[in-house]
PDB file of C-alpha atoms in Angstrom:
ATOM      1  CA  UNK T   1       0.065  -0.518  -0.438  1.00  0.00           C
ATOM      2  CA  UNK T   2       2.763   2.021  -0.629  1.00  0.00           C
ATOM      3  CA  UNK T   3       2.841   4.463  -2.682  1.00  0.00           C
ATOM      4  CA  UNK T   4       4.901   7.272  -4.290  1.00  0.00           C
ATOM      5  CA  UNK T   5       4.178  10.316  -5.339  1.00  0.00           C
ATOM      6  CA  UNK T   6       8.021  11.289  -5.741  1.00  0.00           C
ATOM      7  CA  UNK T   7      11.169   8.608  -5.897  1.00  0.00           C
ATOM      8  CA  UNK T   8      11.607   5.544  -7.678  1.00  0.00           C
ATOM      9  CA  UNK T   9      10.964   2.251  -6.003  1.00  0.00           C
ATOM     10  CA  UNK T  10      14.342   0.195  -7.335  1.00  0.00           C
ATOM     11  CA  UNK T  11      14.361  -2.723  -6.097  1.00  0.00           C
ATOM     12  CA  UNK T  12      12.362  -3.408  -9.177  1.00  0.00           C
ATOM     13  CA  UNK T  13      15.166  -2.540 -11.136  1.00  0.00           C
ATOM     14  CA  UNK T  14      17.900  -4.917 -12.074  1.00  0.00           C
ATOM     15  CA  UNK T  15      19.169  -2.715 -15.141  1.00  0.00           C
ATOM     16  CA  UNK T  16      18.798   0.054 -18.084  1.00  0.00           C
ATOM     17  CA  UNK T  17      16.956  -2.324 -21.062  1.00  0.00           C
ATOM     18  CA  UNK T  18      19.057  -0.150 -23.589  1.00  0.00           C
ATOM     19  CA  UNK T  19      23.151   0.369 -20.875  1.00  0.00           C
ATOM     20  CA  UNK T  20      22.519  -2.520 -18.562  1.00  0.00           C
ATOM     21  CA  UNK T  21      23.559  -0.016 -15.693  1.00  0.00           C
ATOM     22  CA  UNK T  22      21.879  -0.297 -12.697  1.00  0.00           C
ATOM     23  CA  UNK T  23      22.158   2.870 -11.153  1.00  0.00           C
ATOM     24  CA  UNK T  24      19.878   6.017 -10.041  1.00  0.00           C
ATOM     25  CA  UNK T  25      16.880   7.254 -11.781  1.00  0.00           C
ATOM     26  CA  UNK T  26      16.354  11.060 -13.376  1.00  0.00           C
ATOM     27  CA  UNK T  27      13.071  12.411 -12.788  1.00  0.00           C
ATOM     28  CA  UNK T  28      11.661  14.159 -15.663  1.00  0.00           C
ATOM     29  CA  UNK T  29       8.222  15.762 -17.243  1.00  0.00           C
ATOM     30  CA  UNK T  30       7.075  15.702 -13.861  1.00  0.00           C
ATOM     31  CA  UNK T  31       2.957  17.004 -14.605  1.00  0.00           C
ATOM     32  CA  UNK T  32       0.604  18.241 -11.915  1.00  0.00           C
ATOM     33  CA  UNK T  33      -3.072  18.292 -12.614  1.00  0.00           C
ATOM     34  CA  UNK T  34      -6.403  18.199 -11.437  1.00  0.00           C
ATOM     35  CA  UNK T  35      -9.545  16.591 -12.775  1.00  0.00           C
ATOM     36  CA  UNK T  36     -13.071  16.497 -10.589  1.00  0.00           C
ATOM     37  CA  UNK T  37     -10.989  17.078  -6.778  1.00  0.00           C
ATOM     38  CA  UNK T  38      -8.937  14.617  -8.185  1.00  0.00           C
ATOM     39  CA  UNK T  39      -4.860  15.476  -8.807  1.00  0.00           C
ATOM     40  CA  UNK T  40      -3.174  13.396 -10.534  1.00  0.00           C
ATOM     41  CA  UNK T  41       0.924  13.836 -10.953  1.00  0.00           C
ATOM     42  CA  UNK T  42       2.575  12.451 -13.447  1.00  0.00           C
ATOM     43  CA  UNK T  43       6.324  11.663 -14.248  1.00  0.00           C
ATOM     44  CA  UNK T  44       9.575   9.234 -16.484  1.00  0.00           C
ATOM     45  CA  UNK T  45      12.052   7.587 -14.943  1.00  0.00           C
ATOM     46  CA  UNK T  46      14.869   8.456 -17.027  1.00  0.00           C
ATOM     47  CA  UNK T  47      17.898   6.639 -16.669  1.00  0.00           C
ATOM     48  CA  UNK T  48      20.659   8.572 -14.705  1.00  0.00           C
ATOM     49  CA  UNK T  49      24.091   6.909 -17.157  1.00  0.00           C
ATOM     50  CA  UNK T  50      22.006   6.945 -21.056  1.00  0.00           C
ATOM     51  CA  UNK T  51      18.619   8.769 -20.553  1.00  0.00           C
ATOM     52  CA  UNK T  52      16.705   5.948 -21.653  1.00  0.00           C
ATOM     53  CA  UNK T  53      13.056   6.312 -20.434  1.00  0.00           C
ATOM     54  CA  UNK T  54      12.635   2.888 -17.908  1.00  0.00           C
ATOM     55  CA  UNK T  55       8.796   3.671 -17.490  1.00  0.00           C
ATOM     56  CA  UNK T  56       5.943   6.314 -16.205  1.00  0.00           C
ATOM     57  CA  UNK T  57       4.892   6.835 -12.939  1.00  0.00           C
ATOM     58  CA  UNK T  58       1.401   7.994 -12.083  1.00  0.00           C
ATOM     59  CA  UNK T  59      -0.112   9.607  -9.137  1.00  0.00           C
ATOM     60  CA  UNK T  60      -3.411  10.189  -8.036  1.00  0.00           C
ATOM     61  CA  UNK T  61      -4.614  11.467  -4.728  1.00  0.00           C
ATOM     62  CA  UNK T  62      -8.710  12.634  -4.216  1.00  0.00           C
ATOM     63  CA  UNK T  63     -11.074  12.716  -0.662  1.00  0.00           C
ATOM     64  CA  UNK T  64     -14.127  10.710  -0.548  1.00  0.00           C
ATOM     65  CA  UNK T  65     -16.045  11.278   2.132  1.00  0.00           C
ATOM     66  CA  UNK T  66     -14.234  10.292   5.216  1.00  0.00           C
ATOM     67  CA  UNK T  67     -11.778   8.742   3.337  1.00  0.00           C
ATOM     68  CA  UNK T  68      -8.146   9.986   1.674  1.00  0.00           C
ATOM     69  CA  UNK T  69      -7.429   7.515  -1.492  1.00  0.00           C
ATOM     70  CA  UNK T  70      -3.581   6.818  -2.792  1.00  0.00           C
ATOM     71  CA  UNK T  71      -2.527   5.637  -6.155  1.00  0.00           C
ATOM     72  CA  UNK T  72       0.015   4.829  -8.221  1.00  0.00           C
ATOM     73  CA  UNK T  73       0.669   2.881 -11.042  1.00  0.00           C
ATOM     74  CA  UNK T  74       4.033   2.460 -12.212  1.00  0.00           C
ATOM     75  CA  UNK T  75       5.702  -0.267 -14.341  1.00  0.00           C
ATOM     76  CA  UNK T  76       8.819   0.556 -11.991  1.00  0.00           C
ATOM     77  CA  UNK T  77       7.327   1.051  -8.772  1.00  0.00           C
ATOM     78  CA  UNK T  78       4.121  -1.159  -9.772  1.00  0.00           C
ATOM     79  CA  UNK T  79       0.558  -0.953  -8.896  1.00  0.00           C
ATOM     80  CA  UNK T  80      -0.778   0.501  -5.502  1.00  0.00           C
ATOM     81  CA  UNK T  81      -3.126   1.784  -3.385  1.00  0.00           C
ATOM     82  CA  UNK T  82      -3.806   2.939   0.055  1.00  0.00           C
ATOM     83  CA  UNK T  83      -7.326   4.890   1.384  1.00  0.00           C
ATOM     84  CA  UNK T  84      -6.383   6.685   4.941  1.00  0.00           C
ATOM     85  CA  UNK T  85      -9.375   7.690   7.389  1.00  0.00           C
ATOM     86  CA  UNK T  86      -9.145  11.832   7.616  1.00  0.00           C
ATOM     87  CA  UNK T  87     -11.216  11.789  11.216  1.00  0.00           C
ATOM     88  CA  UNK T  88      -9.120  10.957  14.479  1.00  0.00           C
ATOM     89  CA  UNK T  89     -10.385   8.287  14.346  1.00  0.00           C
ATOM     90  CA  UNK T  90     -10.337   5.660  11.587  1.00  0.00           C
ATOM     91  CA  UNK T  91     -14.871   4.528  11.845  1.00  0.00           C
ATOM     92  CA  UNK T  92     -12.901   0.874  10.297  1.00  0.00           C
ATOM     93  CA  UNK T  93     -11.470   0.156  13.326  1.00  0.00           C
ATOM     94  CA  UNK T  94     -13.849   1.147  15.189  1.00  0.00           C
ATOM     95  CA  UNK T  95     -15.837  -2.227  16.690  1.00  0.00           C
ATOM     96  CA  UNK T  96     -19.005  -2.610  17.603  1.00  0.00           C
ATOM     97  CA  UNK T  97     -20.771  -2.135  20.780  1.00  0.00           C
ATOM     98  CA  UNK T  98     -23.879  -4.565  21.739  1.00  0.00           C
TER      99      UNK T  98
END
């Protein structure tokens, strides 16, 4: 459930398909736009050595009712979703009292 708004998840990276080097990623073409109350962040993971585009990263954030919702989709970092309550006490964690 880890959703990266910025950065790279390098544990999944075995090496660049072009130069075969395994090094840090550069982030380029970063953009932020809002659509219907949803923030969408997109950027490219670029090989530090040969500037090959390794993957395109998309991160979204929205508020639905009483929850913050996060999603991430990227060939390098993976796919993830997370939901967090904006209330002090998460209603999903409350036990029913009878």
